[in-house]
mmCIF file of C-alpha atoms in Angstrom:
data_model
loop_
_atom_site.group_PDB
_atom_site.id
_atom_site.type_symbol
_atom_site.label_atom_id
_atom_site.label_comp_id
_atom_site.label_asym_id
_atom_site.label_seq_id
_atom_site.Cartn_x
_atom_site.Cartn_y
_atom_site.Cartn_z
ATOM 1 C CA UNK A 1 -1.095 -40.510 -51.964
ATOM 2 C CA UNK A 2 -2.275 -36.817 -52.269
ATOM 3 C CA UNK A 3 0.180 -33.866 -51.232
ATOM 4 C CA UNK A 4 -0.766 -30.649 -49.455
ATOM 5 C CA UNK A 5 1.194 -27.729 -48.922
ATOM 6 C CA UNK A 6 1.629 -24.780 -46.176
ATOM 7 C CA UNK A 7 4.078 -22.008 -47.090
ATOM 8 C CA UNK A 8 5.127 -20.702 -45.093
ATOM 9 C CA UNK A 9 6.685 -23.221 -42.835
ATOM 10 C CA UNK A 10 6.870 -20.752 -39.688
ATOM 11 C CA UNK A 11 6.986 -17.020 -39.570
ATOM 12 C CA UNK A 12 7.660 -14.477 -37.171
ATOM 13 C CA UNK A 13 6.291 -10.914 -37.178
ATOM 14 C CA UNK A 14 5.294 -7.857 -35.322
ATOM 15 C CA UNK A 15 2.475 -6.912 -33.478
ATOM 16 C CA UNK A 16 -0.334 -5.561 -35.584
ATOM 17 C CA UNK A 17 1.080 -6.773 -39.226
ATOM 18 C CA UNK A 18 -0.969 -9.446 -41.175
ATOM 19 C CA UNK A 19 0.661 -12.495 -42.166
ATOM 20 C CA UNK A 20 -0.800 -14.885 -45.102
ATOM 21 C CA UNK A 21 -0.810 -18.525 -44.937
ATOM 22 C CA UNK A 22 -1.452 -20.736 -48.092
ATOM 23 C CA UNK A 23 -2.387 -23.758 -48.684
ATOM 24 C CA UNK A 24 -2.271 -25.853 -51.903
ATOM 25 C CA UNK A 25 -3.569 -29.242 -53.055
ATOM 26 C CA UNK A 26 -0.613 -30.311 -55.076
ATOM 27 C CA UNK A 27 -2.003 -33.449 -57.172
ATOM 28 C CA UNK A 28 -5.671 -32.990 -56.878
ATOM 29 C CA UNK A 29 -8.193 -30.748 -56.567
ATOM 30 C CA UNK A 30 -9.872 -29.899 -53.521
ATOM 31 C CA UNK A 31 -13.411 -27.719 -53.570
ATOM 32 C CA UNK A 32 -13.226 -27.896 -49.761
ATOM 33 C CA UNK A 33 -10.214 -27.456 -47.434
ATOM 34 C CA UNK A 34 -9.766 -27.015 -43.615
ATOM 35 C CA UNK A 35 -8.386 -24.311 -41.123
ATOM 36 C CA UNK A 36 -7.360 -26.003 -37.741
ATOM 37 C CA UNK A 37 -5.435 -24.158 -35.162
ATOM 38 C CA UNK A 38 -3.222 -26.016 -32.319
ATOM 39 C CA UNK A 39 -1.808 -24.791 -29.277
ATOM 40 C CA UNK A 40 1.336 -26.108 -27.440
ATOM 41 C CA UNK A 41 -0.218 -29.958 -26.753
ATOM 42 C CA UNK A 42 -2.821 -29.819 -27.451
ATOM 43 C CA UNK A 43 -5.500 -30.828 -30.288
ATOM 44 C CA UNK A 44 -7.027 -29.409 -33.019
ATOM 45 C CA UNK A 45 -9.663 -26.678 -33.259
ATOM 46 C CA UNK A 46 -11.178 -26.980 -36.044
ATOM 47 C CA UNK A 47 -11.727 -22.846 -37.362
ATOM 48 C CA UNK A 48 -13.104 -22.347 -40.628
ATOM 49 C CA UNK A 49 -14.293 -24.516 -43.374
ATOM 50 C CA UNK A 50 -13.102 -23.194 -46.520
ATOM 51 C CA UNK A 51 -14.744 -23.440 -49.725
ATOM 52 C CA UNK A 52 -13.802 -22.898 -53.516
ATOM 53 C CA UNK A 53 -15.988 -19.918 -54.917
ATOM 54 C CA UNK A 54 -17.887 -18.983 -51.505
ATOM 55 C CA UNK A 55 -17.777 -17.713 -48.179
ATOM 56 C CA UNK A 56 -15.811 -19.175 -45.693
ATOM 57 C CA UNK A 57 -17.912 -21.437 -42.874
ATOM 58 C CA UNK A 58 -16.388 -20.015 -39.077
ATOM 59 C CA UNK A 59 -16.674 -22.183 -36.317
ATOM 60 C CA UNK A 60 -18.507 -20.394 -33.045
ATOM 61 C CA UNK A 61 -16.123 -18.023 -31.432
ATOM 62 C CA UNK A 62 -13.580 -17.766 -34.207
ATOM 63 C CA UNK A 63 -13.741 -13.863 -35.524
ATOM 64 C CA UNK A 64 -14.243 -13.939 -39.436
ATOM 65 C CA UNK A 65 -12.700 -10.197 -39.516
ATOM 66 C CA UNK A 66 -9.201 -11.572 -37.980
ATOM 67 C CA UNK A 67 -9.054 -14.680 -40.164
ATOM 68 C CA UNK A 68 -9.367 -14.387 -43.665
ATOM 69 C CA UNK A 69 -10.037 -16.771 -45.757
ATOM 70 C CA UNK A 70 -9.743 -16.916 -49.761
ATOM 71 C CA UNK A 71 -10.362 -20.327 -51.415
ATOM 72 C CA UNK A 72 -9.596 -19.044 -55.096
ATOM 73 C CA UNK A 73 -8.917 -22.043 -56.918
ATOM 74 C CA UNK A 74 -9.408 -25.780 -56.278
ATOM 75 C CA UNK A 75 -6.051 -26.158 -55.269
ATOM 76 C CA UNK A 76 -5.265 -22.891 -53.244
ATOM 77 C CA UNK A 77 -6.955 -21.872 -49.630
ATOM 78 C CA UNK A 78 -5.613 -18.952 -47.859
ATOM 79 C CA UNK A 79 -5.850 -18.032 -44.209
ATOM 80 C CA UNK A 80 -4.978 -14.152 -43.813
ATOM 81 C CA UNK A 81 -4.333 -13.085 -39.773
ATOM 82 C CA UNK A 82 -4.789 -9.459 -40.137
ATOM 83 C CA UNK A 83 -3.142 -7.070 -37.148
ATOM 84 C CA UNK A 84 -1.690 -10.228 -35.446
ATOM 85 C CA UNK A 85 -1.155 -10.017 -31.479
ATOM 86 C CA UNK A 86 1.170 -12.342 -29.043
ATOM 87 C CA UNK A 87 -2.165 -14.326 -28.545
ATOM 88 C CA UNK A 88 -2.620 -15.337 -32.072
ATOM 89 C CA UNK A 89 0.606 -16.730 -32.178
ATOM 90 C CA UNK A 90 0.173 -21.236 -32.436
ATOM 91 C CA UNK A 91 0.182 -23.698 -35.009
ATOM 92 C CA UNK A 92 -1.989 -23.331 -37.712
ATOM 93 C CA UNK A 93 -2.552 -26.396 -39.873
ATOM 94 C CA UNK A 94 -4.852 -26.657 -42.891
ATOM 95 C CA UNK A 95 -6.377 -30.121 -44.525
ATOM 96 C CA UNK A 96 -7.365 -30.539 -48.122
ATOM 97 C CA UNK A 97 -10.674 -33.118 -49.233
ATOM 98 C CA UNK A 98 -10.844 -35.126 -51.653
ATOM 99 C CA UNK A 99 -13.853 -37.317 -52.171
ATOM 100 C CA UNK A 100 -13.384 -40.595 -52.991
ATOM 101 C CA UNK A 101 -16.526 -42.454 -53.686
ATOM 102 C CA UNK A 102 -18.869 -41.870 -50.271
ATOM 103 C CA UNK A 103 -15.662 -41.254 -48.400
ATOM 104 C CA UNK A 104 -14.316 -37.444 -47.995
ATOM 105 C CA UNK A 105 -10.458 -37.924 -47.301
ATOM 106 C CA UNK A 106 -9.070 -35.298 -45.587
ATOM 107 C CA UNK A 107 -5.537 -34.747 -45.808
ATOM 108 C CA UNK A 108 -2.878 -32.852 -43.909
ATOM 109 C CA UNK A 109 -0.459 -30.294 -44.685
ATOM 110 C CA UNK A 110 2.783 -29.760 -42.307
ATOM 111 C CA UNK A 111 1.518 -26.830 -40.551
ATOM 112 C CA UNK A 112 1.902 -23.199 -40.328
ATOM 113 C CA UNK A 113 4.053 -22.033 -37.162
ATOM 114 C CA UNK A 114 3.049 -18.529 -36.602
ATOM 115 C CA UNK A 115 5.383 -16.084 -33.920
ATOM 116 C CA UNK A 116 3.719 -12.844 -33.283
ATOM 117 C CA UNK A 117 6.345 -10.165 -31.648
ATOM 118 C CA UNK B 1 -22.816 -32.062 -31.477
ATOM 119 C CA UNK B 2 -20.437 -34.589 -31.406
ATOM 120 C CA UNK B 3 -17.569 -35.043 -28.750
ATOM 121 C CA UNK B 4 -14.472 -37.250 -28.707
ATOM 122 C CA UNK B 5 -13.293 -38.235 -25.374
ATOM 123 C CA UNK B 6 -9.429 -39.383 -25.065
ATOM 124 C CA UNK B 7 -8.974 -40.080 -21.181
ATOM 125 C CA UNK B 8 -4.981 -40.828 -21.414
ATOM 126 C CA UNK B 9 -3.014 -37.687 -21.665
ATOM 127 C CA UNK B 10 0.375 -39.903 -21.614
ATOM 128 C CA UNK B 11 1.138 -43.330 -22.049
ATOM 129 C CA UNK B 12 4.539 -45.372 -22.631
ATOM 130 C CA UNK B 13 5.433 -48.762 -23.127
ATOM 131 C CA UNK B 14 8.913 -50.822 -23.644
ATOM 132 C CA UNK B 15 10.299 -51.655 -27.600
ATOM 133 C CA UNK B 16 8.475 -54.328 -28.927
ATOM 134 C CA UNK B 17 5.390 -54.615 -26.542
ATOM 135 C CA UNK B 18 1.894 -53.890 -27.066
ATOM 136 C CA UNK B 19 0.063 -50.666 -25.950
ATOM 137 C CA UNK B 20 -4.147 -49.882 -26.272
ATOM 138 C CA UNK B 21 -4.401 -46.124 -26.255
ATOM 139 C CA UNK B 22 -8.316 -45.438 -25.524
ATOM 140 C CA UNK B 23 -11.082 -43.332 -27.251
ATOM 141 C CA UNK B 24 -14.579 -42.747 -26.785
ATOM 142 C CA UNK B 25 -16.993 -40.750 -28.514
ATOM 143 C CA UNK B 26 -20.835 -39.222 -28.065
ATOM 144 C CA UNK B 27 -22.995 -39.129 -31.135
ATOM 145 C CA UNK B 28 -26.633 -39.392 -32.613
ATOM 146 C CA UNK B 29 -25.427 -40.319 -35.949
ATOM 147 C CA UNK B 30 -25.748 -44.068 -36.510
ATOM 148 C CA UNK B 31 -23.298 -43.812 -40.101
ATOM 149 C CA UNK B 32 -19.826 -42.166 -39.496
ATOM 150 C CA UNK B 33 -16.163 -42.257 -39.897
ATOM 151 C CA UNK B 34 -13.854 -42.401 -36.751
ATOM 152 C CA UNK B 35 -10.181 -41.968 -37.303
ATOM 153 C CA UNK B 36 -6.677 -42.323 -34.997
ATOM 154 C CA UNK B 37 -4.181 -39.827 -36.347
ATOM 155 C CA UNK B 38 -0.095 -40.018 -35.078
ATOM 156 C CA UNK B 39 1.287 -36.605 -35.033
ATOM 157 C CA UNK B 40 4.775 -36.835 -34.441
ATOM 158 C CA UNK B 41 7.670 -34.344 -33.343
ATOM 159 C CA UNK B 42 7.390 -33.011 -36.928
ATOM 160 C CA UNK B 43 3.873 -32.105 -36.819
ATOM 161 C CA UNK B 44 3.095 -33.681 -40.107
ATOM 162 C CA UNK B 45 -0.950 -35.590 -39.116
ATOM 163 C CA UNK B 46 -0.180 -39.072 -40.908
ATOM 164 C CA UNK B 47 -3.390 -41.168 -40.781
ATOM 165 C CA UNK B 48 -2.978 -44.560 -38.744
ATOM 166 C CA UNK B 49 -6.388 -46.114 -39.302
ATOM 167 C CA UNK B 50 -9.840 -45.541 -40.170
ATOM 168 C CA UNK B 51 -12.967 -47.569 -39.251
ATOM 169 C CA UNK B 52 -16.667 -46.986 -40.875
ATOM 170 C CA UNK B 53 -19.405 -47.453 -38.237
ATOM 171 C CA UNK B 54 -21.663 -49.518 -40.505
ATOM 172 C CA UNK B 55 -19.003 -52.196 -40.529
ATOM 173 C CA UNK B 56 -18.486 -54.609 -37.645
ATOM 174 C CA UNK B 57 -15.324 -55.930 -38.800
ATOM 175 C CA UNK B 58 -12.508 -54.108 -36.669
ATOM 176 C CA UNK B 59 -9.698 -52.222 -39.092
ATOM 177 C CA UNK B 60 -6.084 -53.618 -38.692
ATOM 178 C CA UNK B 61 -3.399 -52.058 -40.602
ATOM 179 C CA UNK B 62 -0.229 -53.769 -40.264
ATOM 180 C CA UNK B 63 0.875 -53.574 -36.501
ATOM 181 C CA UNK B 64 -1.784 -50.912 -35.699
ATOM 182 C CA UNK B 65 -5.820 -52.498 -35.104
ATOM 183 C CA UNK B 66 -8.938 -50.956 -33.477
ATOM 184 C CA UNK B 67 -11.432 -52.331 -30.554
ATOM 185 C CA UNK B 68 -14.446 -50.772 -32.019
ATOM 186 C CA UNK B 69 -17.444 -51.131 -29.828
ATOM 187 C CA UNK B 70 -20.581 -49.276 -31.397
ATOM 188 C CA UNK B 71 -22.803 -49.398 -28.640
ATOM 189 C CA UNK B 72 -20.764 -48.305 -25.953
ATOM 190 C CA UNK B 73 -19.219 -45.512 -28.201
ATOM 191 C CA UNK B 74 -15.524 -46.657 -27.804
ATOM 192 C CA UNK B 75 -12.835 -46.961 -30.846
ATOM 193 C CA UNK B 76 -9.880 -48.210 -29.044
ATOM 194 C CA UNK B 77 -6.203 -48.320 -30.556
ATOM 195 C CA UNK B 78 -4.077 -51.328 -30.299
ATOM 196 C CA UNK B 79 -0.566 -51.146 -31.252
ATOM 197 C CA UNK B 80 1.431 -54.134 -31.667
ATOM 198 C CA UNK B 81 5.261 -55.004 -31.831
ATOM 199 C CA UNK B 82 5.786 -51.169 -30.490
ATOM 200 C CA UNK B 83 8.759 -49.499 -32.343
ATOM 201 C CA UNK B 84 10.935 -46.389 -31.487
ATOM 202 C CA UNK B 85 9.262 -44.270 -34.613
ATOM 203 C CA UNK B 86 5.877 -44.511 -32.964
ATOM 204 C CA UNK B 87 6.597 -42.087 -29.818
ATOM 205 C CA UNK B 88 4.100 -39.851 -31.366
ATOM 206 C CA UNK B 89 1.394 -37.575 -30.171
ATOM 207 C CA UNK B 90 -1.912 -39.857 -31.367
ATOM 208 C CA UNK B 91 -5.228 -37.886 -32.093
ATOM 209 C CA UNK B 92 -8.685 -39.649 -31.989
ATOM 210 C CA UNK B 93 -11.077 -38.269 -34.462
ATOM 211 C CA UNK B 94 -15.038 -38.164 -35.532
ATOM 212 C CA UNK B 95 -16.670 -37.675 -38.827
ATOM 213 C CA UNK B 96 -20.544 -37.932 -39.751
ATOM 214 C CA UNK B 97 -20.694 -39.666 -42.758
ATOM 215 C CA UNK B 98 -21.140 -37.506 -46.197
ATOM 216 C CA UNK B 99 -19.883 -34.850 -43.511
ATOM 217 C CA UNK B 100 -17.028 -32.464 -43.970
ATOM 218 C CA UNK B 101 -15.407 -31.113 -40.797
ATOM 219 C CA UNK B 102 -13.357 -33.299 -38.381
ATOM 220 C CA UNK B 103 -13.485 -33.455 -34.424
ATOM 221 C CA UNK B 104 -10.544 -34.187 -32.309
ATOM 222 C CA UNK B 105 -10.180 -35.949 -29.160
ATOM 223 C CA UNK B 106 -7.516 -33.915 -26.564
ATOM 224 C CA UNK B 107 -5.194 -36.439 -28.129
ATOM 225 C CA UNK B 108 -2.524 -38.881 -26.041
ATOM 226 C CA UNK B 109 1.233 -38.314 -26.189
ATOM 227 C CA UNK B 110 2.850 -42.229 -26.289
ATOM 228 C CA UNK B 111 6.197 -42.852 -25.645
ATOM 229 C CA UNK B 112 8.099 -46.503 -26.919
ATOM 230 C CA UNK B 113 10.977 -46.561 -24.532
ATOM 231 C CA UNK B 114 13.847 -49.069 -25.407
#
């Protein structure tokens, strides 16, 4: 099956710091990944479509400035929360595609628990 | 825009019996993908089963089978033989076919008691 990574696992930092997320395809390359955010049960919200060589794709109501994305390579996505508050503070989880005939697999990496102070 | 509908916040049932956790779903499409995802205490989404609308054979994988209805919009999981590893949040989700992003039902938290 294909891997995906999140580093880091969880993090906890201060109001107004930026904290980077990554997210790597380990064992196969992925021109398209996924941003999701989840609260405390509930589901996911999808935020950004992230794509290799472009401009990220935000979802309605998700602020482009605050979440920065960087999709580098085809195996690395980054998710940037610049001058993090207490309200920014949830799960962030990030899927990886792979397309496999007329099928686009998604697949999952752990998640991303983020504190803000 | 498409919307996935899971009416069961919470749901239990007893070691070794059988539990239908319910989904339903509003689209125009007439190709697409619908999925049931178990997140469990780890987080980790691990993919349960997936069912293509253009065919009217139901998925099963192992103990775990779908009720999909087309018409009425409903992709139904059926879980059989229950086991204590599948207390699990389970997700409901939606994709168009050749499409990209994913939509998520509100999900329903199941709990196998022994």
């Amino acid at each position: 099956g294909a891997v995906v990574s999140q580093h880091p696992s969880w993090v906890i930092c201060k109001s107004g710091t930026s904290v980077k997320i990554e997210c790597r395809s380990l064992d196969f390359q992925a021109t398209t990944m996924f941003w999701y955010r989840q609260f405390p049960k509930k589901s996911l919200m999808l935020m950004a479509t992230s794509n290799e060589g472009s401009k990220a794709t935000y979802e309605q109501g998700v602020e482009k400035d605050k979440f920065l994305i960087n999709h580098a390579s085809l195996t690395l996505s980054t998710l940037t929360v610049t001058s993090a508050h207490p309200e920014d503070s949830s799960f962030y989880i990030c899927s990886a595609q792979r397309t496999s005939g007329r099928y686009n697999e998604q697949f999952f990496g752990p998640g991303t628990r983020l504190t803000v102070l | 825009a498409q919307t996935v509908t899971q009416s069961q916040p919470e749901m239990s049932v007893q070691e070794a019996e059988t539990v239908t956790l319910s989904c339903t779903y509003d689209t125009s499409e007439n190709n697409y993908y619908l999925f049931w995802y178990k997140q469990p205490p780890s987080r980790q989404m691990i993919l349960v089963i997936r069912q293509e609308a253009y065919k009217q054979q139901n998925a099963t994988e192992n103990r775990f089978s779908v009720n999909f209805q087309k018409a009425a919009k409903s992709f139904s999981l059926k879980i059989s033989d229950s086991q204590l590893g599948d207390t699990a949040m389970y997700f409901c989700a939606f994709m168009k076919h050749q499409g990209h992003d994913m939509r998520f039902g509100a999900g329903t938290r199941l709990t196998v008691k022994p």
